[in-house]
Short mmCIF file of C-alpha atoms in Angstrom, two decimals:
data_model
loop_
_atom_site.label_atom_id
_atom_site.label_comp_id
_atom_site.label_asym_id
_atom_site.label_seq_id
_atom_site.Cartn_x
_atom_site.Cartn_y
_atom_site.Cartn_z
CA UNK A 54 40.87 23.26 23.96
CA UNK A 55 38.00 22.82 26.65
CA UNK A 56 38.84 24.46 30.10
CA UNK A 57 38.60 21.80 32.72
CA UNK A 58 38.98 22.80 36.30
CA UNK A 59 38.12 19.95 38.10
CA UNK A 60 38.02 15.94 37.76
CA UNK A 61 34.11 16.34 37.21
CA UNK A 62 34.78 18.53 34.39
CA UNK A 63 37.22 15.94 32.87
CA UNK A 64 34.24 13.30 33.39
CA UNK A 65 31.79 15.80 32.06
CA UNK A 66 33.52 16.03 28.80
CA UNK A 67 33.97 12.32 28.58
CA UNK A 68 30.29 11.92 28.91
CA UNK A 69 29.68 14.60 26.13
CA UNK A 70 31.86 12.62 23.63
CA UNK A 71 29.75 9.53 24.49
CA UNK A 72 26.81 11.37 23.52
CA UNK A 73 28.21 12.53 20.30
CA UNK A 74 28.71 9.21 19.30
CA UNK A 75 31.53 7.19 20.59
CA UNK A 76 31.73 4.87 17.81
CA UNK A 77 32.68 7.24 15.48
CA UNK A 78 34.93 5.22 12.90
CA UNK A 79 35.37 2.89 16.32
CA UNK A 80 36.85 5.89 18.23
CA UNK A 81 36.25 5.59 21.75
CA UNK A 82 35.70 8.29 24.26
CA UNK A 83 39.22 8.47 25.66
CA UNK A 84 40.45 8.25 22.12
CA UNK A 85 38.85 11.22 20.95
CA UNK A 86 40.25 12.90 24.28
CA UNK A 87 43.75 12.21 23.01
CA UNK A 88 42.71 13.84 19.65
CA UNK A 89 41.81 16.69 21.12
CA UNK A 90 45.18 17.23 22.69
CA UNK A 91 47.08 16.48 19.57
CA UNK A 92 47.77 20.16 18.02
CA UNK A 93 48.92 21.09 21.55
CA UNK A 94 50.85 18.04 21.88
CA UNK A 95 52.46 18.65 18.43
CA UNK A 96 53.29 22.02 19.65
CA UNK A 97 55.29 20.52 22.55
CA UNK A 98 57.08 18.25 20.30
CA UNK A 99 55.17 15.21 20.31
CA UNK A 100 53.10 13.77 17.49
CA UNK A 101 50.59 11.09 17.84
CA UNK A 102 49.62 8.22 15.15
CA UNK A 103 47.48 9.09 12.15
CA UNK A 104 44.25 7.58 14.01
CA UNK A 105 44.82 10.12 16.70
CA UNK A 106 45.11 13.38 14.60
CA UNK A 107 42.20 15.87 14.01
CA UNK A 108 40.41 14.91 10.53
CA UNK A 109 41.53 11.61 10.37
CA UNK A 110 39.92 9.55 7.83
CA UNK A 111 39.99 5.77 8.35
CA UNK A 112 42.74 4.34 5.47
CA UNK A 113 40.33 1.08 4.90
CA UNK A 114 37.32 3.12 3.51
CA UNK A 115 36.48 2.69 0.02
CA UNK A 116 39.16 -0.41 0.06
CA UNK A 117 38.73 -4.04 0.30
CA UNK A 118 40.67 -4.00 3.47
CA UNK A 119 39.22 -4.70 6.61
CA UNK A 120 39.97 -2.15 9.82
CA UNK A 121 41.90 -4.87 11.53
CA UNK A 122 44.05 -5.14 8.60
CA UNK A 123 45.39 -1.60 8.64
CA UNK A 124 47.87 0.42 11.16
CA UNK A 125 44.98 3.16 12.33
CA UNK A 126 42.42 0.35 12.74
CA UNK A 127 44.35 -0.76 16.20
CA UNK A 128 42.77 0.81 19.04
CA UNK A 129 44.33 2.32 22.15
CA UNK A 130 44.56 -0.18 24.78
CA UNK A 131 44.57 1.94 28.21
CA UNK A 132 42.79 4.98 28.21
CA UNK A 133 45.36 6.99 29.86
CA UNK A 134 48.29 5.83 27.93
CA UNK A 135 49.14 6.58 24.09
CA UNK A 136 52.30 6.18 22.19
CA UNK A 137 53.88 9.02 20.20
CA UNK A 138 56.66 10.28 18.40
CA UNK A 139 59.35 12.77 19.56
CA UNK A 140 59.51 14.92 16.58
CA UNK A 141 63.20 16.13 17.54
CA UNK A 142 64.46 12.75 16.67
CA UNK A 143 62.00 10.36 16.00
CA UNK A 144 62.12 8.45 19.26
CA UNK A 145 59.00 6.43 20.34
CA UNK A 146 57.74 7.39 23.37
CA UNK A 147 54.70 6.62 25.93
CA UNK A 148 52.28 9.34 27.02
CA UNK A 149 50.52 8.90 30.27
CA UNK A 150 47.88 11.39 31.33
CA UNK A 151 47.60 11.76 35.16
CA UNK A 152 45.48 13.92 37.06
CA UNK A 153 47.39 15.65 40.38
CA UNK A 154 44.04 15.46 42.11
CA UNK A 155 44.05 11.67 41.97
CA UNK A 156 47.91 10.99 42.02
CA UNK A 157 49.21 13.98 43.51
CA UNK A 158 53.01 12.63 43.76
CA UNK A 159 53.46 10.78 40.75
CA UNK A 160 55.14 13.00 38.56
CA UNK A 161 57.08 14.36 41.58
CA UNK A 162 58.24 10.78 42.68
CA UNK A 163 59.07 9.91 39.00
CA UNK A 164 61.48 12.77 38.68
CA UNK A 165 63.16 11.68 42.10
CA UNK A 166 63.71 8.43 41.15
CA UNK A 167 65.27 9.58 37.65
CA UNK A 168 67.43 12.59 38.73
CA UNK A 169 71.33 12.73 37.57
CA UNK A 170 72.45 11.51 41.03
CA UNK A 171 70.32 8.27 41.04
CA UNK A 172 69.95 7.41 37.32
CA UNK A 173 73.71 6.80 36.41
CA UNK A 174 73.15 3.96 39.23
CA UNK A 175 73.14 0.55 37.18
CA UNK A 176 71.02 -0.75 39.69
CA UNK A 177 68.07 1.76 39.08
CA UNK A 178 65.33 0.15 37.21
CA UNK A 179 62.78 2.94 37.77
CA UNK A 180 61.48 4.03 34.41
CA UNK A 181 63.13 7.17 33.23
CA UNK A 182 61.00 10.17 32.95
CA UNK A 183 62.01 12.27 29.88
CA UNK A 184 59.67 15.10 30.51
CA UNK A 185 56.31 15.98 32.18
CA UNK A 186 53.78 18.53 30.24
CA UNK A 187 51.60 20.63 32.16
CA UNK A 188 48.45 20.76 30.05
CA UNK A 189 46.96 24.42 29.55
CA UNK A 190 43.30 25.09 30.69
CA UNK A 191 43.62 22.21 32.54
CA UNK A 192 43.83 22.55 36.42
CA UNK A 193 45.72 19.14 37.50
CA UNK A 194 46.50 17.51 34.15
CA UNK A 195 49.97 16.35 33.61
CA UNK A 196 51.35 14.45 30.73
CA UNK A 197 54.28 12.00 31.81
CA UNK A 198 56.87 11.32 28.80
CA UNK A 199 58.33 7.86 29.52
CA UNK A 200 60.18 5.46 26.98
CA UNK A 201 58.25 2.90 25.09
CA UNK A 202 58.42 -0.11 26.90
CA UNK A 203 56.73 -3.61 26.81
CA UNK A 204 54.97 -5.83 29.56
CA UNK A 205 57.74 -7.70 30.92
CA UNK A 206 56.13 -10.92 29.96
CA UNK A 207 55.09 -9.91 26.70
CA UNK A 208 56.04 -11.55 23.35
CA UNK A 209 58.87 -12.95 23.12
CA UNK A 210 58.27 -15.25 25.92
CA UNK A 211 60.64 -16.42 28.37
CA UNK A 212 62.23 -19.71 26.90
CA UNK A 213 64.68 -20.78 29.70
CA UNK A 214 65.51 -20.96 33.34
CA UNK A 215 68.64 -18.45 32.42
CA UNK A 216 66.09 -16.00 31.00
CA UNK A 217 63.86 -15.85 33.89
CA UNK A 218 66.28 -15.58 36.63
CA UNK A 219 67.90 -12.81 35.05
CA UNK A 220 64.39 -11.49 35.41
CA UNK A 221 64.26 -12.15 38.83
CA UNK A 222 67.96 -10.60 39.49
CA UNK A 223 66.76 -7.32 37.90
CA UNK A 224 63.60 -6.89 39.48
CA UNK A 225 65.04 -7.75 42.96
CA UNK A 226 67.92 -5.17 42.36
CA UNK A 227 65.54 -2.69 41.20
CA UNK A 228 63.19 -2.82 44.10
CA UNK A 229 66.14 -3.03 46.54
CA UNK A 230 67.32 0.21 45.11
CA UNK A 231 63.91 2.05 45.59
CA UNK A 232 64.11 0.70 49.46
CA UNK A 233 67.65 1.82 50.09
CA UNK A 234 66.30 5.51 48.83
CA UNK A 235 63.55 5.04 51.32
CA UNK A 236 60.62 4.73 48.72
CA UNK A 237 57.96 2.12 48.43
CA UNK A 238 56.71 1.23 45.48
CA UNK A 239 53.20 -0.10 46.72
CA UNK A 240 51.88 -1.46 43.59
CA UNK A 241 54.98 -3.52 42.00
CA UNK A 242 53.30 -6.15 40.29
CA UNK A 243 52.14 -7.43 36.94
CA UNK A 244 51.09 -4.43 34.56
CA UNK A 245 53.81 -2.39 36.64
CA UNK A 246 56.81 -4.24 35.69
CA UNK A 247 58.19 -3.53 32.14
CA UNK A 248 60.92 -4.33 29.89
CA UNK A 249 62.80 -2.55 27.10
CA UNK A 250 62.01 -4.26 23.77
CA UNK A 251 64.74 -2.02 21.54
CA UNK A 252 67.14 -4.76 21.21
CA UNK A 253 64.42 -7.76 20.99
CA UNK A 254 63.04 -6.32 17.82
CA UNK A 255 65.70 -4.75 15.88
CA UNK A 256 63.22 -3.74 12.89
CA UNK A 257 60.64 -2.13 15.66
CA UNK A 258 57.20 -3.23 16.66
CA UNK A 259 53.83 -1.80 16.47
CA UNK A 260 53.28 0.15 20.37
CA UNK A 261 49.99 -1.65 20.85
CA UNK A 262 50.76 -5.03 19.19
CA UNK A 263 54.31 -5.81 19.27
CA UNK A 264 54.08 -9.00 17.27
CA UNK A 265 53.32 -6.82 14.22
CA UNK A 266 55.85 -4.24 12.66
CA UNK A 267 55.41 -0.58 13.04
CA UNK A 268 53.42 -0.01 10.09
CA UNK A 269 50.85 -3.40 10.49
CA UNK A 270 51.89 -4.76 7.12
CA UNK A 271 53.85 -7.97 8.58
CA UNK A 272 54.83 -9.73 11.59
CA UNK A 273 57.68 -8.31 13.26
CA UNK A 274 61.43 -10.40 13.26
CA UNK A 275 62.42 -10.74 16.90
CA UNK A 276 65.42 -11.93 18.73
CA UNK A 277 65.10 -14.35 22.10
CA UNK A 278 66.01 -12.80 25.61
CA UNK A 279 69.05 -14.75 25.51
CA UNK A 280 70.47 -13.21 22.19
CA UNK A 281 69.10 -9.70 22.95
CA UNK A 282 68.85 -9.61 26.94
CA UNK A 283 66.18 -6.73 27.73
CA UNK A 284 66.29 -4.41 30.92
CA UNK A 285 63.50 -4.37 33.05
CA UNK A 286 61.82 -1.72 34.56
CA UNK A 287 59.60 -0.90 37.68
CA UNK A 288 57.09 1.80 36.57
CA UNK A 289 53.95 3.77 37.75
CA UNK A 290 54.64 5.55 40.88
CA UNK A 291 51.11 6.66 41.52
CA UNK A 292 50.82 5.06 44.72
CA UNK A 293 54.54 5.19 45.68
CA UNK A 294 55.61 7.10 48.81
CA UNK A 295 59.29 8.46 50.03
CA UNK A 296 59.58 7.86 53.98
CA UNK A 297 61.93 9.83 56.35
CA UNK A 298 63.97 7.18 58.10
CA UNK A 299 64.37 9.17 61.05
CA UNK A 300 60.51 9.68 61.63
CA UNK A 301 60.49 5.75 62.60
CA UNK A 302 59.08 2.58 60.85
CA UNK A 303 57.11 3.59 57.58
CA UNK A 304 53.60 2.55 58.55
CA UNK A 305 50.73 3.09 55.96
CA UNK A 306 46.98 2.10 55.56
CA UNK A 307 46.58 -0.25 52.91
CA UNK A 308 45.84 1.01 49.47
CA UNK A 309 44.90 -1.61 47.08
CA UNK A 310 47.28 -2.12 43.80
CA UNK A 311 46.89 -4.72 40.94
CA UNK A 312 47.19 -7.60 43.10
CA UNK A 313 44.49 -8.12 45.50
CA UNK A 314 45.62 -10.94 47.57
CA UNK A 315 48.09 -8.94 49.79
CA UNK A 316 47.38 -10.86 53.35
CA UNK A 317 47.52 -7.78 55.66
CA UNK A 318 44.79 -6.11 53.34
CA UNK A 319 42.41 -8.64 54.16
CA UNK A 320 39.37 -8.30 56.56
CA UNK A 321 39.96 -6.51 59.52
CA UNK A 322 43.60 -5.67 58.27
CA UNK A 323 42.42 -2.96 55.80
CA UNK A 324 41.85 -0.70 58.32
CA UNK A 325 45.34 -1.19 60.27
CA UNK A 326 48.71 0.57 58.81
CA UNK A 327 50.96 -1.91 57.87
CA UNK A 328 55.04 -1.67 56.71
CA UNK A 329 54.55 -0.77 52.99
CA UNK A 330 58.44 -2.11 52.11
CA UNK A 331 57.25 -5.72 53.55
CA UNK A 332 54.08 -5.37 51.27
CA UNK A 333 56.50 -4.52 48.25
CA UNK A 334 58.24 -8.00 48.81
CA UNK A 335 54.90 -9.59 48.84
CA UNK A 336 54.13 -8.34 45.48
CA UNK A 337 57.14 -9.02 43.83
CA UNK A 338 57.08 -12.48 45.39
CA UNK A 339 53.75 -13.42 44.56
CA UNK A 340 54.04 -11.95 40.88
CA UNK A 341 57.07 -14.61 40.46
CA UNK A 342 54.93 -17.34 42.23
CA UNK A 343 52.09 -16.81 40.16
CA UNK A 344 54.05 -16.61 36.77
CA UNK A 345 56.93 -18.91 37.37
CA UNK A 346 56.31 -21.59 40.06
CA UNK A 347 52.96 -21.95 39.50
CA UNK A 348 53.18 -21.45 35.85
CA UNK A 349 56.25 -23.83 35.09
CA UNK A 350 57.98 -26.83 36.71
CA UNK A 351 61.37 -25.51 36.52
CA UNK A 352 61.84 -23.38 39.71
CA UNK A 353 61.93 -25.93 43.00
CA UNK A 354 64.90 -24.01 43.76
CA UNK A 355 63.25 -20.60 44.24
CA UNK A 356 60.26 -22.13 46.51
CA UNK A 357 61.54 -21.41 50.23
CA UNK A 358 62.64 -18.01 49.08
CA UNK A 359 59.33 -17.20 47.24
CA UNK A 360 57.41 -18.83 50.37
CA UNK A 361 59.08 -16.31 52.81
CA UNK A 362 58.74 -13.42 50.63
CA UNK A 363 54.62 -14.22 50.50
CA UNK A 364 54.22 -15.18 54.21
CA UNK A 365 50.98 -13.99 55.88
CA UNK A 366 52.68 -12.38 58.66
CA UNK A 367 54.65 -9.32 57.27
CA UNK A 368 57.18 -9.09 60.00
CA UNK A 369 58.39 -12.69 59.19
CA UNK A 370 59.10 -11.75 55.46
CA UNK A 371 62.69 -11.00 54.45
CA UNK A 372 63.78 -7.32 53.46
CA UNK A 373 64.82 -6.68 50.08
CA UNK A 374 68.43 -6.86 51.07
CA UNK A 375 67.98 -10.54 52.32
CA UNK A 376 66.17 -11.62 49.25
CA UNK A 377 69.01 -10.30 46.85
CA UNK A 378 71.75 -12.10 49.16
CA UNK A 379 70.11 -15.37 49.29
CA UNK A 380 69.14 -15.23 45.42
CA UNK A 381 72.76 -14.36 44.54
CA UNK A 382 73.74 -17.65 46.51
CA UNK A 383 71.23 -19.65 45.01
CA UNK A 384 71.87 -18.30 41.61
CA UNK A 385 75.51 -19.49 42.08
CA UNK A 386 74.49 -23.06 43.20
CA UNK A 387 72.71 -23.69 39.65
CA UNK A 388 74.47 -25.50 36.67
CA UNK A 389 74.81 -24.74 33.26
CA UNK A 390 72.52 -27.33 32.04
CA UNK A 391 69.72 -26.05 34.72
CA UNK A 392 70.13 -22.60 33.43
CA UNK A 393 69.70 -23.49 29.72
CA UNK A 394 66.89 -25.82 30.53
CA UNK A 395 63.37 -25.21 28.55
CA UNK A 396 60.44 -23.80 30.59
CA UNK A 397 57.92 -26.32 30.97
CA UNK A 398 54.30 -26.05 31.71
CA UNK A 399 52.89 -28.59 34.34
CA UNK A 400 50.74 -30.40 31.48
CA UNK A 401 53.73 -31.36 29.87
CA UNK A 402 54.75 -33.97 32.68
CA UNK A 403 51.43 -35.77 31.80
CA UNK A 404 52.33 -39.23 30.34
CA UNK A 405 50.27 -38.35 27.02
CA UNK A 406 51.87 -35.26 26.43
CA UNK A 407 55.42 -36.97 25.42
CA UNK A 408 54.79 -36.25 22.02
CA UNK A 409 54.61 -32.41 22.76
CA UNK A 410 57.56 -32.62 25.17
CA UNK A 411 59.91 -33.94 21.79
CA UNK A 412 58.27 -31.31 19.39
CA UNK A 413 59.58 -28.55 21.86
CA UNK A 414 62.73 -29.85 22.80
CA UNK A 415 64.26 -30.46 19.51
CA UNK A 416 64.27 -26.96 18.48
CA UNK A 417 65.20 -25.99 22.04
CA UNK A 418 68.39 -28.61 21.95
CA UNK A 419 69.54 -26.96 18.83
CA UNK A 420 69.15 -23.30 19.50
CA UNK A 421 71.18 -24.24 22.95
CA UNK A 422 73.81 -25.66 20.69
CA UNK A 423 73.86 -22.37 18.69
CA UNK A 424 74.07 -20.29 22.07
CA UNK A 425 77.19 -22.47 23.16
CA UNK A 426 79.00 -22.40 19.92
CA UNK A 427 78.63 -18.31 19.84
CA UNK A 428 79.74 -18.58 23.45
CA UNK A 429 76.28 -16.88 24.63
CA UNK A 430 76.17 -17.28 28.66
CA UNK A 431 73.23 -19.21 29.91
CA UNK A 432 72.45 -16.30 31.97
CA UNK A 433 71.96 -13.07 29.40
CA UNK A 434 73.18 -9.72 30.83
CA UNK A 435 73.33 -6.67 28.88
CA UNK A 436 75.92 -4.37 29.41
CA UNK A 437 74.29 -1.32 30.63
#
């Protein structure tokens, strides 16, 4: 393995891969980097898929198949993330490469949030850290081992109000847990909210394309979120910080995460320290606003709370404790019919969309009848 002492050395190796021919068998530079790590990863007990093993030859060569029809034709989706199998028990995991010089607290923060004392708390929705591997001959490269998860809004999609409010409840609960332990996430939006898809896909799913079976030979069979409620997780603690409450109110200079719309980060505010806990409240509120309030017509009952969570003035936003209290009160006011209602996009309310509404409503009606007969509640919750 090449000896990389600095971040610049890492970039130099990537450039070298590009010069050698990044499109060899459609491998990207980052994929070839993971291939170089595979022998060492195997010695640590982790095996990458065939595409990422030294000496790999595409399975479609010499056949009538196209690469997109083959499991080993599926590319890596993010250069720092790759799935693997833990050889000790066959468990699928996700590997994340992180440079301590870029994110010096990520491994430490992840371990703190999933230590034995905190991991047993049912309100903890921080992704478990299964292992942290220190790569030899690299001065500051770690490989963080985590469970294999799916994006929170991945397939199967949210079908009902009840499925959605259970998602709200879990992410509110998870962020409150972090704040109670004086940790601000600082990037809790979109890509950093995940779910466990194990129960949703009884036969498994492909790590990069969950709508396919693990071997890519067919479509994966799935359950709805009502039938098999997933657990949602907050992930990626590269920007997270833990604060000492005895040192006074937490203040941080802005650092941009996935959501670039934070009001206190705009204009002159980018040079002024602000409350990172209030920014977390904005992130979660804005995620729900854009994905649910603006994307469907079912969540008018959330409008007041989300408006407060996304207020331009951070001081006027509720704390996560207040968010959870208000949400619980709101949730108990909803009727069963409201909770079992199908999520509708704004376009469905247009006069010429009546036929589409009927087409979508009929299977939804019979599905809900089945749930009632099977005594499946409208707000699905898993046991743990």
